[in-house]
């Protein structure tokens, strides 16, 4: 081995130079020993002398003919792959616990192909794991946090993702050792002071860009402080179909090798997958927020408290329609006493039905505000024109008023536009159908609507319901509809109960019948004349005309406790 044995005649590792040389010459790889990575050469074996004829003991690596070693040392790379003197070379650096030792070997064509295949499989496995992990969640924040964690330690020691701006500020997420704060906000004008980051965030920098950490000084509050001394960082645009989904900044510590071309290409391929996952999560989050706003805006308002009346309701939108219902109802108190109400069901379900239901509800409320008194038939005529102008859908509707009387009864007036007939629960447990014929609202330009009046005696109740209740499919087979008979018997079993409890019980019986199966929109509205103070609860009549008690869900049950007025 050729080298400087030191003043005591010992080798670099304390061995005699001759003995160390004999040992290293047995190694097939070229061995070059330096004081430090870019320091003077202290020794090398015969294999190294054949690959790098210009090597001289005591001369710096950068001054020798070992150009691949010099370039790797300048980049602080722990590995290199280069062509030198017509040979394909691969090298690696060992520095732990002593001098810097370069191990270099010549690669044959077959070895080169095998190594390239291994590296490509490794990169493919990393990218496949990226797709799997980022595709496992549609939560935007969790996707962003998973993204910054995945690049560590494969590509970086720390990473930051900056999300697209919302107004004049935007959010960021960070990962890396020792991070006390992993997310926060930053002003857009601060980002714009770092052009490579802002260009990536605005979609103006499709390829990764190397940036010096000192250029990120404007983002001191965002960057992890322990990595600002690194040699370089990488800024990658996260895009999805040309639309930027964020900018990823990857940093390496001062002891980490600089980024190589293979690292940059892998970062670009990672960003393509990560950007698509992040954009998908952002779109889902926006849609979920929109649906939540629609659900809140289209849900019925709370029922009012009105003297001389009791009110109850149940509302269960279909899950398959994203819980946006085409059923609607509204009850409003009248200045002169009592209430006005309407209850309807738009054809179809989902967003289109819900939009028309919202239009109908708002129009009916507006009519109630501008009219001096209830006019159910006039309201239906005006509403018919509105629904026709809105498109090809139609709606069923019952609208009317309920006014308490001095004797404790309630006078009810209704007009019907093709809706299911209301049911009344009489004091002796009989269930009667209030027949009120009428055409569908929005079906023809000049429809005919029905109108009728009836009276609820103290304790008696009126039920309005949508066809989602009677058409609910369940039972033992899962295909049998709940039907009118079960509804009548279930309502008859509620004699003596208060209006809210009746609505709750009917919904519960229907839910048991469905047993978790899909269903259409289900809505119920109950209106009751309070029983006289101190009157005993009515019991269901056992006469032959009384409906028979069905078996299974929806059958007879305890009538419950009578309510106080």
XYZ file of C-alpha atoms in Angstrom, residues 57-522:
466
model
C -0.015 10.526 -0.904
C -0.428 13.884 0.842
C -2.254 15.582 -2.025
C -5.918 16.640 -1.572
C -8.522 14.536 -3.293
C -9.576 17.581 -5.303
C -6.014 17.901 -6.700
C -5.691 14.261 -7.670
C -6.867 12.449 -10.771
C -9.727 10.846 -8.775
C -12.352 13.206 -10.192
C -15.365 11.081 -9.103
C -14.105 11.219 -5.502
C -13.555 14.971 -5.734
C -17.073 15.609 -7.082
C -18.672 13.370 -4.451
C -16.658 15.065 -1.678
C -17.765 18.505 -2.898
C -21.391 17.412 -2.792
C -20.936 15.625 0.536
C -22.378 12.563 -1.172
C -21.917 9.257 0.601
C -22.324 7.355 -2.670
C -21.567 8.088 -6.301
C -22.013 6.492 -9.710
C -19.798 7.831 -12.478
C -17.892 7.025 -15.672
C -14.147 7.590 -15.376
C -11.459 6.557 -17.829
C -13.990 4.555 -19.828
C -14.996 2.539 -16.766
C -18.317 2.563 -14.922
C -17.570 3.128 -11.250
C -19.595 2.950 -8.069
C -18.261 4.261 -4.796
C -19.279 4.643 -1.208
C -17.826 6.532 1.742
C -17.222 5.328 5.304
C -16.361 7.902 7.965
C -17.535 6.423 11.267
C -14.946 6.399 14.040
C -11.882 7.311 11.970
C -10.581 8.712 8.708
C -12.622 8.958 5.503
C -12.364 5.738 3.507
C -13.562 5.567 -0.102
C -14.443 2.115 -1.475
C -14.737 2.051 -5.272
C -15.411 -0.812 -7.651
C -15.822 -1.185 -11.371
C -19.307 -2.188 -12.479
C -19.913 -4.575 -15.360
C -22.860 -4.189 -17.696
C -24.740 -7.031 -16.005
C -24.059 -5.615 -12.542
C -25.120 -2.185 -13.714
C -28.422 -3.542 -15.016
C -28.996 -5.539 -11.830
C -28.290 -2.523 -9.619
C -30.544 -0.301 -11.738
C -33.338 -2.868 -11.497
C -32.965 -3.083 -7.723
C -33.055 0.703 -7.361
C -36.103 0.982 -9.604
C -37.927 -1.664 -7.594
C -37.061 0.226 -4.425
C -38.377 3.484 -5.895
C -41.527 1.767 -7.153
C -42.179 0.295 -3.710
C -41.825 3.743 -2.154
C -44.215 5.287 -4.684
C -46.706 2.440 -4.243
C -46.660 2.994 -0.482
C -47.205 6.699 -1.158
C -50.322 5.980 -3.207
C -51.653 3.538 -0.617
C -51.145 5.748 2.429
C -52.328 8.985 0.870
C -55.334 7.298 -0.694
C -56.435 5.854 2.653
C -57.877 9.164 3.888
C -60.023 11.847 2.290
C -59.450 14.229 5.181
C -57.423 17.126 3.786
C -55.501 17.911 6.971
C -54.597 14.271 7.629
C -53.464 13.848 4.006
C -51.184 16.887 4.290
C -49.647 15.591 7.527
C -49.107 12.112 6.040
C -47.451 13.694 3.010
C -44.756 15.546 4.971
C -44.070 12.479 7.124
C -43.618 10.092 4.193
C -40.577 11.797 2.669
C -38.625 11.318 5.922
C -35.998 9.840 5.884
C -36.079 8.578 2.290
C -35.715 11.988 0.659
C -35.286 14.475 3.486
C -34.630 14.992 7.180
C -37.456 17.534 7.483
C -40.249 18.701 5.203
C -42.884 21.411 4.943
C -45.974 21.524 2.751
C -47.604 24.882 2.027
C -51.237 24.681 0.905
C -52.938 26.932 -1.687
C -53.866 30.350 -0.376
C -57.295 31.153 0.978
C -57.497 34.921 0.991
C -54.270 36.516 2.170
C -53.149 33.647 4.391
C -52.559 29.944 3.921
C -51.852 26.918 6.075
C -48.687 24.830 6.318
C -47.785 21.457 7.816
C -44.321 20.383 8.917
C -42.570 17.164 9.937
C -39.119 16.509 11.323
C -37.330 15.665 14.557
C -37.891 17.996 17.482
C -40.855 19.846 15.996
C -43.028 21.354 18.722
C -45.423 22.998 16.271
C -46.427 20.915 13.252
C -48.929 23.254 11.585
C -49.795 26.911 11.327
C -50.595 29.805 9.010
C -48.406 32.159 6.997
C -49.196 35.361 5.111
C -49.203 35.164 1.311
C -46.934 38.224 1.039
C -44.363 36.359 3.158
C -44.414 33.407 0.756
C -43.997 35.732 -2.207
C -40.654 36.838 -0.797
C -39.365 33.349 -1.699
C -39.988 33.179 -5.486
C -39.298 29.465 -5.932
C -41.842 28.579 -3.245
C -44.526 30.976 -4.513
C -43.983 29.841 -8.124
C -44.484 26.215 -7.079
C -47.576 27.170 -5.081
C -49.099 29.059 -8.031
C -48.339 26.273 -10.526
C -45.526 28.153 -12.330
C -42.740 25.674 -11.527
C -43.623 22.175 -12.750
C -40.131 20.716 -12.131
C -38.373 20.479 -8.735
C -36.046 23.350 -7.938
C -32.983 23.301 -5.687
C -32.853 26.182 -3.216
C -30.330 27.208 -0.569
C -31.754 27.226 2.964
C -30.573 30.818 3.423
C -32.973 31.804 0.618
C -35.775 30.596 2.899
C -34.934 33.160 5.576
C -38.279 34.908 5.063
C -39.973 31.699 6.230
C -38.109 31.376 9.537
C -41.366 30.763 11.400
C -42.262 27.951 9.008
C -38.925 26.220 8.480
C -37.551 23.872 11.179
C -34.661 25.816 12.763
C -32.297 22.855 13.155
C -32.078 22.402 9.373
C -31.393 25.949 8.199
C -27.648 25.153 8.111
C -28.054 22.475 5.455
C -26.354 22.763 2.092
C -29.542 22.851 0.017
C -33.261 22.159 -0.049
C -35.681 21.091 -2.739
C -38.965 22.819 -3.637
C -41.475 20.619 -5.465
C -44.826 21.617 -6.910
C -47.730 19.379 -5.875
C -49.997 19.387 -8.883
C -53.125 17.558 -9.998
C -53.995 17.847 -13.664
C -52.276 21.212 -13.979
C -53.976 22.616 -10.873
C -51.573 23.304 -7.971
C -52.464 21.521 -4.739
C -49.547 22.877 -2.698
C -45.763 23.245 -2.553
C -43.477 20.749 -0.800
C -40.143 21.866 0.678
C -37.686 19.072 1.555
C -34.626 19.845 3.683
C -31.534 17.850 4.566
C -29.346 18.375 7.595
C -25.730 19.559 7.346
C -24.393 15.998 7.739
C -26.631 14.556 5.009
C -25.407 14.058 1.442
C -26.556 16.587 -1.093
C -29.422 15.810 -3.436
C -28.533 13.784 -6.508
C -30.339 13.626 -9.831
C -32.004 10.345 -8.848
C -33.298 11.943 -5.628
C -34.756 14.886 -7.539
C -36.471 12.615 -10.071
C -37.938 10.478 -7.274
C -39.177 13.625 -5.519
C -40.893 14.698 -8.749
C -42.639 11.338 -9.129
C -43.649 11.434 -5.466
C -45.092 14.947 -5.910
C -47.270 13.816 -8.826
C -48.951 11.190 -6.668
C -49.077 13.311 -3.539
C -50.558 16.264 -5.414
C -53.371 14.146 -6.830
C -54.180 12.700 -3.392
C -54.090 16.142 -1.773
C -56.326 17.669 -4.470
C -58.801 14.792 -4.127
C -58.929 15.268 -0.358
C -59.400 19.027 -0.793
C -62.274 18.476 -3.232
C -63.921 15.980 -0.897
C -63.563 18.383 2.040
C -65.153 21.188 0.022
C -68.021 18.933 -1.035
C -68.547 17.724 2.534
C -68.679 21.329 3.740
C -71.115 22.245 0.960
C -73.330 19.284 1.826
C -73.280 20.210 5.510
C -74.354 23.769 4.649
C -77.147 22.466 2.382
C -78.333 20.000 5.011
C -78.464 22.728 7.638
C -80.204 25.153 5.270
C -82.806 22.653 4.049
C -83.599 21.032 7.395
C -86.990 22.023 8.869
C -86.996 24.779 11.453
C -87.897 23.964 15.068
C -91.604 23.825 15.776
C -93.069 26.863 17.552
C -94.772 26.803 20.940
C -98.407 27.838 20.517
C -101.149 28.143 23.131
C -103.967 25.650 22.642
C -101.953 23.319 20.379
C -99.334 20.620 20.649
C -96.937 19.889 17.796
C -94.519 17.082 17.027
C -92.360 16.094 14.068
C -89.811 13.541 12.824
C -87.471 14.008 9.880
C -85.161 11.338 8.410
C -83.598 12.104 4.987
C -82.429 9.212 2.822
C -78.741 8.422 3.359
C -78.349 7.455 -0.325
C -79.280 11.027 -1.270
C -76.514 12.459 0.967
C -79.150 13.218 3.617
C -80.601 16.043 1.530
C -84.353 15.560 1.553
C -87.132 16.350 -0.890
C -89.601 16.287 2.032
C -90.410 19.601 3.672
C -92.761 21.089 6.238
C -93.204 24.337 8.127
C -95.416 25.562 10.972
C -95.798 29.251 11.821
C -97.883 30.928 14.546
C -100.680 33.299 13.511
C -101.038 36.732 15.133
C -104.722 35.990 15.810
C -103.934 32.609 17.390
C -103.333 29.134 16.065
C -100.926 28.225 13.284
C -100.583 27.949 9.545
C -98.741 24.950 8.176
C -97.738 23.129 5.034
C -96.323 19.668 4.421
C -95.070 18.311 1.099
C -92.896 15.923 -0.865
C -91.064 16.708 -4.121
C -90.863 13.968 -6.746
C -87.539 12.129 -6.730
C -84.802 12.628 -4.164
C -81.331 14.063 -3.814
C -79.989 17.526 -4.600
C -82.452 18.415 -7.391
C -85.456 17.478 -5.274
C -83.996 19.333 -2.293
C -83.476 22.521 -4.330
C -87.125 22.543 -5.433
C -88.214 21.739 -1.878
C -86.248 24.768 -0.710
C -87.918 26.970 -3.345
C -91.373 25.718 -2.388
C -90.770 26.207 1.310
C -89.449 29.735 0.831
C -92.327 30.657 -1.512
C -94.944 29.346 0.916
C -93.373 31.244 3.781
C -93.340 34.416 1.693
C -97.016 33.991 0.801
C -97.867 33.532 4.477
C -96.080 36.783 5.312
C -97.758 38.924 2.634
C -101.315 37.596 3.049
C -103.539 39.069 5.750
C -105.121 35.720 6.492
C -104.834 32.057 5.484
C -105.862 31.263 1.904
C -104.844 27.617 1.282
C -106.414 27.303 -2.170
C -104.931 30.600 -3.370
C -101.517 29.558 -2.116
C -101.670 26.311 -4.072
C -102.664 28.104 -7.284
C -99.723 30.512 -7.054
C -97.339 27.724 -6.081
C -98.423 25.649 -9.080
C -97.182 28.366 -11.464
C -93.857 28.579 -9.627
C -93.239 24.810 -9.739
C -94.064 24.635 -13.443
C -91.600 27.415 -14.183
C -88.906 25.671 -12.112
C -88.668 22.613 -14.397
C -89.998 19.127 -14.917
C -90.494 18.082 -11.306
C -93.698 18.329 -9.316
C -94.617 18.215 -5.662
C -97.436 17.061 -3.438
C -98.563 19.469 -0.749
C -101.053 19.883 2.079
C -101.412 23.389 3.433
C -103.819 24.860 5.922
C -104.431 26.371 9.335
C -105.357 25.173 12.819
C -107.204 27.451 15.254
C -107.983 26.560 18.898
C -111.626 27.091 19.962
C -112.967 28.242 23.288
C -114.240 24.749 24.157
C -110.743 23.225 23.864
C -111.210 21.825 20.383
C -109.210 22.829 17.307
C -110.697 23.798 13.951
C -108.494 22.603 11.065
C -108.819 23.806 7.476
C -106.699 22.181 4.756
C -106.226 22.329 0.995
C -104.524 19.449 -0.804
C -102.401 19.234 -3.896
C -102.196 15.495 -4.442
C -100.664 14.585 -1.089
C -101.494 11.542 1.025
C -104.681 12.076 3.018
C -104.080 13.146 6.636
C -104.966 10.703 9.390
C -106.732 11.654 12.618
C -106.464 9.780 15.896
C -109.795 10.160 17.701
C -110.272 10.065 21.429
C -111.556 6.475 21.472
C -108.559 5.148 19.493
C -110.222 5.164 16.075
C -108.059 6.307 13.147
C -109.903 8.231 10.414
C -108.704 9.316 6.991
C -109.463 12.943 6.085
C -110.373 12.743 2.418
C -109.275 15.829 0.482
C -108.836 15.298 -3.238
C -106.483 17.444 -5.304
C -104.107 17.337 -8.269
C -100.304 17.348 -8.068
C -98.708 20.780 -7.781
C -96.731 21.588 -10.933
C -98.231 18.803 -13.078
C -100.584 20.878 -15.272
C -101.068 24.629 -15.805
C -104.707 24.741 -14.600
C -105.077 22.188 -11.780
C -107.961 21.430 -9.459
C -107.241 21.405 -5.719
C -109.446 20.139 -2.899
C -110.381 21.863 0.367
C -112.018 20.619 3.574
C -112.527 21.462 7.257
C -112.718 19.233 10.321
C -112.478 19.478 14.087
C -110.098 17.903 16.613
C -111.685 17.412 20.014
C -109.512 17.701 23.140
C -106.780 15.029 23.049
C -107.335 14.208 19.367
C -104.500 14.403 16.839
C -103.858 14.874 13.112
C -100.936 13.145 11.343
C -99.312 14.306 8.100
C -96.687 11.984 6.615
C -94.653 11.320 3.472
C -94.784 8.132 1.393
C -91.292 7.216 2.606
C -92.991 5.944 5.766
C -95.582 3.633 4.225
C -93.224 2.506 1.428
C -90.374 1.609 3.802
C -89.215 -1.897 2.900
C -88.260 -4.290 5.689
C -89.730 -7.042 7.768
C -88.472 -10.621 7.710
C -87.851 -10.682 3.957
C -86.533 -7.143 3.765
C -88.757 -6.517 0.727
C -92.183 -6.055 2.336
C -93.463 -2.473 2.557
C -94.611 -1.046 5.873
C -97.980 -0.200 4.367
C -101.095 1.740 5.367
C -102.471 -0.923 7.717
C -99.391 -1.021 9.916
C -99.346 2.778 10.059
C -103.015 2.900 11.099
C -102.495 0.313 13.824
C -99.329 2.009 15.034
C -101.114 5.361 15.221
C -104.077 3.784 17.039
C -101.689 2.455 19.674
C -100.639 6.030 20.476
C -103.983 7.100 21.958
C -103.459 9.327 24.996
C -99.877 10.223 24.031
C -98.650 13.759 23.350
C -97.976 14.932 19.790
C -94.120 14.858 20.046
C -94.234 11.357 21.530
C -96.510 10.122 18.749
C -94.106 11.367 16.063
C -91.177 9.808 17.906
C -92.950 6.470 18.337
C -93.990 6.210 14.693
C -90.446 6.979 13.556
C -89.087 4.354 15.967
C -91.462 1.668 14.704
C -90.499 2.466 11.118
C -86.799 2.341 11.988
C -87.261 -1.092 13.569
C -89.112 -2.230 10.463
C -86.263 -1.056 8.200
C -83.589 -2.696 10.400
C -80.842 -0.553 8.903
C -81.870 -1.033 5.269
C -81.870 1.866 2.766
C -85.006 3.986 2.697
C -86.571 7.012 1.050
C -87.046 10.345 2.821
C -89.331 9.966 5.850
